[in-house]
Coordinates of C-alpha atoms and ligand atoms in Angstrom, one line a residue:
M28 CA -55.1 162.4 -57.1
K29 CA -57.6 164.2 -54.9
K30 CA -56.2 165.1 -52.3
I31 CA -52.6 165.2 -51.3
G32 CA -50.3 166.5 -48.1
V33 CA -47.2 168.7 -47.7
L34 CA -44.6 169.5 -45.4
T35 CA -41.7 170.7 -44.4
S36 CA -38.8 169.0 -43.9
G37 CA -34.8 169.3 -42.4
G38 CA -33.2 172.3 -41.5
D39 CA -35.6 175.5 -42.9
S40 CA -34.3 177.2 -45.8
P41 CA -35.2 181.2 -47.1
G42 CA -38.3 180.6 -49.8
M43 CA -39.5 177.3 -48.7
N44 CA -42.6 179.5 -47.5
A45 CA -43.3 180.2 -51.2
A46 CA -43.2 177.0 -52.6
I47 CA -45.7 175.6 -49.9
R48 CA -47.0 178.6 -51.7
A49 CA -46.7 177.7 -55.4
V50 CA -48.2 174.0 -54.0
V51 CA -50.9 174.8 -52.3
R52 CA -52.4 177.1 -54.9
K53 CA -51.1 175.5 -57.6
A54 CA -53.1 171.8 -56.4
I55 CA -56.8 174.5 -55.2
F56 CA -56.1 175.8 -59.1
H57 CA -56.6 171.8 -60.6
E58 CA -59.4 171.3 -58.2
L59 CA -57.4 169.4 -55.8
E60 CA -57.8 169.6 -51.8
V61 CA -54.3 170.5 -49.6
Y62 CA -53.7 169.3 -46.5
G63 CA -50.5 171.0 -44.6
I64 CA -48.7 169.2 -41.9
K65 CA -46.7 170.2 -39.4
N66 CA -43.8 169.6 -37.5
G67 CA -42.3 167.4 -41.0
F68 CA -42.3 163.3 -40.2
Q69 CA -42.6 163.8 -36.6
G70 CA -45.8 165.6 -37.0
L71 CA -46.9 163.0 -39.5
M72 CA -46.6 160.0 -37.4
E73 CA -48.7 162.5 -35.4
G74 CA -51.6 162.8 -37.1
N75 CA -50.5 167.6 -37.2
I76 CA -52.3 167.7 -39.9
Q77 CA -54.8 170.5 -41.5
K78 CA -56.4 171.2 -44.7
M79 CA -55.2 174.4 -46.3
N80 CA -56.7 176.9 -48.9
L81 CA -55.7 179.7 -50.5
G82 CA -56.0 182.6 -47.5
S83 CA -53.8 179.6 -45.3
V84 CA -51.1 180.8 -46.9
G85 CA -51.9 184.2 -47.8
D86 CA -48.6 187.4 -47.2
I87 CA -45.7 184.3 -47.0
I88 CA -43.8 184.7 -49.9
Q89 CA -41.8 187.4 -48.7
R90 CA -41.5 185.1 -45.5
G91 CA -38.4 183.1 -44.4
G92 CA -38.3 179.9 -42.0
T93 CA -41.6 177.7 -42.8
I94 CA -44.6 177.9 -41.8
L95 CA -45.6 173.9 -41.9
F96 CA -42.4 173.8 -39.2
S97 CA -39.6 172.0 -40.0
A98 CA -38.1 168.8 -37.3
R99 CA -35.6 166.3 -37.4
S100 CA -37.3 162.7 -36.7
E101 CA -35.6 159.7 -35.7
E102 CA -38.9 157.6 -34.9
F103 CA -39.6 158.0 -38.6
K104 CA -36.5 156.8 -40.0
T105 CA -37.5 153.4 -38.3
E106 CA -39.9 150.3 -40.2
K107 CA -42.3 151.3 -37.0
G108 CA -42.6 155.0 -37.6
Q109 CA -43.4 154.4 -41.2
Q110 CA -45.6 152.6 -40.7
R111 CA -47.2 155.2 -38.1
A112 CA -47.3 158.0 -41.1
I113 CA -49.0 155.4 -43.8
E114 CA -52.0 155.3 -40.8
Q115 CA -52.2 159.1 -41.1
L116 CA -52.8 159.2 -44.2
K117 CA -54.8 156.8 -45.1
K118 CA -57.1 158.0 -41.7
V119 CA -57.2 161.8 -44.3
G120 CA -57.2 159.7 -47.5
I121 CA -54.0 161.5 -48.6
D122 CA -53.1 159.9 -51.5
G123 CA -50.0 162.4 -52.6
L124 CA -47.3 163.9 -51.1
I125 CA -45.1 166.9 -51.5
V126 CA -41.9 167.3 -49.6
I127 CA -39.5 170.0 -49.0
G128 CA -36.7 170.3 -47.7
G129 CA -32.9 168.1 -48.1
D130 CA -31.7 164.8 -49.3
G131 CA -32.4 163.0 -45.4
S132 CA -35.7 164.4 -45.8
F133 CA -36.0 162.7 -49.5
H134 CA -34.8 159.0 -48.2
G135 CA -38.3 159.2 -46.2
A136 CA -40.2 159.9 -48.7
K137 CA -38.5 157.2 -51.2
K138 CA -39.9 154.8 -48.2
L139 CA -43.4 156.0 -48.1
T140 CA -43.3 155.9 -51.9
E141 CA -42.4 152.5 -51.8
K142 CA -44.7 151.7 -49.2
G143 CA -47.8 152.9 -52.2
F144 CA -47.6 156.6 -51.4
P145 CA -46.4 158.6 -53.9
C146 CA -43.6 161.4 -52.4
I147 CA -43.0 164.4 -54.8
G148 CA -39.3 166.2 -53.5
V149 CA -38.6 169.9 -53.4
P150 CA -34.7 170.6 -53.2
G151 CA -35.1 173.1 -49.6
T152 CA -31.7 174.0 -48.5
I153 CA -29.6 176.9 -47.9
D154 CA -26.4 174.2 -48.4
N155 CA -27.3 173.7 -52.3
D156 CA -25.8 170.1 -51.7
I157 CA -28.2 167.8 -53.5
S158 CA -27.3 166.5 -56.9
G159 CA -29.9 167.4 -60.2
T160 CA -30.5 170.7 -59.7
D161 CA -28.1 173.4 -60.1
F162 CA -30.0 175.4 -57.4
T163 CA -31.6 174.6 -54.5
I164 CA -34.5 176.8 -52.1
G165 CA -32.7 179.0 -50.3
F166 CA -28.3 179.3 -51.4
D167 CA -29.3 182.6 -53.0
T168 CA -30.4 184.3 -50.1
S169 CA -27.9 183.2 -47.7
L170 CA -25.4 183.7 -50.3
N171 CA -26.8 187.0 -49.6
T172 CA -26.8 186.8 -46.3
I173 CA -23.5 186.0 -46.3
I174 CA -22.6 189.0 -48.8
E175 CA -23.7 191.6 -46.5
A176 CA -21.5 190.1 -43.5
V177 CA -18.1 189.5 -45.3
D178 CA -18.5 193.2 -46.3
K179 CA -18.7 194.4 -43.3
V180 CA -15.8 192.5 -42.1
R181 CA -13.7 193.9 -44.2
D182 CA -14.8 197.1 -42.9
T183 CA -13.2 196.0 -39.9
A184 CA -10.9 194.1 -41.1
T185 CA -9.7 197.6 -43.0
S186 CA -9.7 199.8 -40.0
H187 CA -7.4 197.4 -38.3
E188 CA -5.2 195.5 -41.1
R189 CA -6.6 192.0 -39.7
T190 CA -6.9 188.9 -41.4
Y191 CA -10.5 187.6 -41.0
I192 CA -11.9 183.9 -41.0
I193 CA -15.0 183.6 -41.8
E194 CA -16.8 180.6 -41.3
V195 CA -20.2 179.6 -43.4
M196 CA -22.6 176.3 -43.4
G197 CA -23.0 173.8 -45.7
R198 CA -22.8 170.6 -44.1
N199 CA -20.8 169.1 -46.4
A200 CA -20.5 170.6 -49.2
G201 CA -18.7 174.0 -50.4
D202 CA -20.8 175.8 -52.5
L203 CA -21.7 178.8 -50.0
A204 CA -18.1 179.4 -49.2
L205 CA -17.2 179.2 -53.3
W206 CA -20.4 181.5 -54.4
A207 CA -19.3 184.2 -51.3
G208 CA -15.9 184.2 -51.5
L209 CA -15.6 184.8 -55.4
A210 CA -19.2 187.2 -54.8
G211 CA -16.4 189.3 -51.9
G212 CA -13.2 188.9 -53.1
A213 CA -11.3 186.3 -50.7
E214 CA -7.3 185.4 -50.7
S215 CA -8.6 182.1 -50.1
I216 CA -10.8 180.1 -50.3
L217 CA -11.4 176.5 -48.2
I218 CA -14.2 173.8 -49.0
P219 CA -14.3 170.1 -48.4
E220 CA -14.4 168.8 -52.2
K221 CA -10.7 170.8 -52.9
K222 CA -7.5 170.0 -50.4
E223 CA -5.8 173.8 -50.0
D224 CA -2.2 173.3 -50.2
F225 CA -1.7 175.2 -46.1
K226 CA 1.8 176.4 -47.6
E227 CA -0.2 177.6 -51.0
I228 CA -2.7 179.8 -47.9
V229 CA 0.5 181.8 -45.9
D230 CA 2.8 182.3 -48.7
R231 CA -0.6 184.4 -50.5
L232 CA -1.0 186.4 -47.7
K233 CA 2.7 186.9 -47.1
R234 CA 2.2 188.5 -50.3
G235 CA -0.8 190.7 -50.1
H236 CA 0.9 192.2 -47.0
D237 CA 4.2 192.2 -48.6
R238 CA 2.2 194.5 -51.5
G239 CA 0.7 197.6 -48.9
K240 CA -2.1 195.0 -48.8
K241 CA -4.2 195.9 -45.7
H242 CA -6.8 192.9 -44.8
S243 CA -6.8 189.8 -46.1
I244 CA -10.9 187.3 -46.1
I245 CA -10.6 183.5 -45.5
L246 CA -13.7 182.0 -46.6
L247 CA -14.3 178.3 -44.5
A248 CA -16.9 175.5 -44.9
E249 CA -17.6 174.6 -42.1
G250 CA -17.1 170.6 -44.1
V251 CA -13.5 171.8 -44.3
G252 CA -12.9 171.9 -40.0
S253 CA -13.5 175.1 -36.7
G254 CA -12.4 178.3 -38.5
F255 CA -10.9 179.2 -34.9
D256 CA -8.4 176.3 -35.4
F257 CA -7.7 177.3 -39.1
G258 CA -7.6 180.7 -37.7
D259 CA -4.8 179.6 -34.5
R260 CA -2.6 178.2 -37.0
I261 CA -2.3 181.5 -40.1
E262 CA -1.9 183.5 -37.0
K263 CA 0.6 181.2 -35.4
E264 CA 2.4 181.2 -39.4
T265 CA 1.9 184.1 -40.7
N266 CA 2.7 186.6 -37.6
L267 CA -0.8 188.7 -38.9
E268 CA -2.7 189.2 -36.0
T269 CA -6.0 187.1 -37.3
R270 CA -9.7 187.1 -36.1
V271 CA -12.4 184.5 -36.4
T272 CA -16.5 184.7 -37.2
V273 CA -18.5 182.0 -37.4
L274 CA -22.1 183.6 -39.4
G275 CA -23.6 181.0 -37.3
Y276 CA -27.6 180.5 -37.7
I277 CA -28.1 183.9 -39.5
Q278 CA -27.4 182.3 -43.1
R279 CA -30.5 180.3 -42.8
G280 CA -33.2 182.9 -41.6
G281 CA -34.6 186.4 -43.0
S282 CA -36.7 187.6 -46.0
P283 CA -36.2 185.2 -49.6
S284 CA -34.5 186.5 -52.4
A285 CA -36.7 187.3 -55.9
T286 CA -34.5 184.5 -56.7
D287 CA -35.4 182.1 -54.6
R288 CA -39.4 183.6 -54.1
V289 CA -39.4 182.5 -57.8
L290 CA -37.4 179.2 -57.3
A291 CA -39.8 178.4 -55.0
S292 CA -42.9 179.1 -57.1
R293 CA -42.0 176.7 -59.8
L294 CA -40.6 174.3 -58.0
G295 CA -42.9 173.9 -55.9
A296 CA -46.0 174.2 -59.2
K297 CA -44.2 171.6 -60.9
A298 CA -44.0 169.6 -57.8
V299 CA -47.8 169.9 -57.9
E300 CA -48.0 168.1 -62.0
L301 CA -45.2 165.4 -61.5
L302 CA -48.5 164.5 -59.0
I303 CA -50.9 165.0 -61.0
N304 CA -49.5 163.0 -63.8
G305 CA -49.4 160.0 -61.4
Q306 CA -45.4 160.1 -60.4
G307 CA -43.8 159.6 -57.1
G308 CA -40.6 158.9 -56.1
R309 CA -39.2 162.1 -57.9
M310 CA -37.6 165.5 -57.2
V311 CA -38.5 168.5 -58.9
G312 CA -35.0 170.6 -59.6
I313 CA -33.7 173.3 -62.0
Q314 CA -31.1 172.4 -65.0
Q315 CA -30.1 175.8 -67.3
N316 CA -32.9 176.7 -66.1
V317 CA -35.0 174.7 -67.0
L318 CA -37.1 172.9 -64.7
V319 CA -37.0 168.9 -64.4
D320 CA -37.5 165.7 -62.3
H321 CA -35.4 162.8 -61.2
P322 CA -35.2 159.3 -59.7
F323 CA -35.0 159.3 -56.0
D324 CA -32.0 157.1 -56.4
E325 CA -30.3 159.3 -59.1
V326 CA -30.0 161.9 -57.0
F327 CA -28.4 159.8 -54.1
T328 CA -26.0 158.0 -55.8
K329 CA -24.9 161.1 -57.8
D330 CA -22.3 163.3 -55.6
H331 CA -23.3 167.4 -56.3
S332 CA -19.7 168.3 -57.3
I333 CA -18.3 172.5 -57.5
N334 CA -18.5 173.6 -60.4
E335 CA -14.5 173.7 -61.2
E336 CA -14.8 176.8 -63.2
M337 CA -15.6 179.1 -60.7
Y338 CA -13.4 177.1 -58.4
Q339 CA -10.3 177.7 -60.9
L340 CA -11.7 181.8 -61.3
S341 CA -11.2 181.8 -57.5
K342 CA -8.2 181.4 -57.5
E343 CA -6.6 183.3 -60.7
L344 CA -8.8 186.4 -58.9
S345 CA -6.5 186.4 -55.6
I346 CA -3.2 185.6 -56.5
Ligands
F6P664 O1 -28.7 171.4 -44.2 C1 -28.8 173.7 -43.7 C2 -27.9 173.5 -42.1 O2 -27.7 174.5 -42.0 C3 -26.5 172.9 -42.5 O3 -25.7 174.4 -43.2 C4 -25.5 173.1 -41.4 O4 -24.8 171.9 -40.7 C5 -27.0 172.1 -40.2 O5 -28.1 172.7 -41.2 C6 -27.3 172.5 -39.1 O6 -28.6 171.0 -38.3 P1 -28.7 171.8 -37.4 O7 -29.6 173.5 -37.4 O8 -30.1 170.9 -37.2 O9 -28.0 172.3 -36.0

């Protein structure tokens, strides 16, 4: 292994830059050449590849987004697209690739590995929806952004004695909603992994109101459905004034938290180590605070699951 490439793919997440920095510095520390590929797999097919040095990743550890830009590419999913990418890799002489992104991106990385270019995946997504790692890069920062918003919404909810539905991202996973609901003291948490009894939610709101509760906060994961539709139903059933806030893309931006910077640094460096040791077709992750790596196939076949104990606790604390 003499030359390696690095790219970011899929939805960006805070901490991706810290991961890029770790890959570049760790590789140079081990006397490898590193190439940054811009615009994910799309940029790879187009040959948007530049050599990186220590200075290329200076002053980025604290920045959100990704200096390598990101894209979702339909063309790369095709055989022709993958061949185009391989030609570009050969042209520069890159013999290993690090892909920072979500599991969609790892499917692309797996294809390239099968075609003779070892790839290592680094989990970067706010959704925390990847099996084989307890946390993904960006989840912690996003969670803190959500909590800041929940606290602010709570102030106005109290002043106006309203019920607020806060819709958060997460694609098909409920981790952001669950953790934010627990950290933000939500009355109810709706996540795609659990079927909630609508009547139970309504009864809980009414009970709280009868007890003199001035406001209620409900966290709803986007994977459950529209916050606005849910808000309409709640208002009709409870007769309580209800408002809906969809937090949207602020959840994906901002300076990464210390936790995400450390995680990104550790995972980025670990990915380089695997390539140096001649491995490919694997994702690095963290489980019980220990760095691990798993074959992509294992990551794809096992579903990421929510923490049951936390879910149960959220119910007990919001009676
Ligand atoms: O995967 C990250 C994420 O922000 C999801 O939470 C969300 O469903 C999706 O990306 C939005 O994707 P896009 O930016 O392509 O619309």
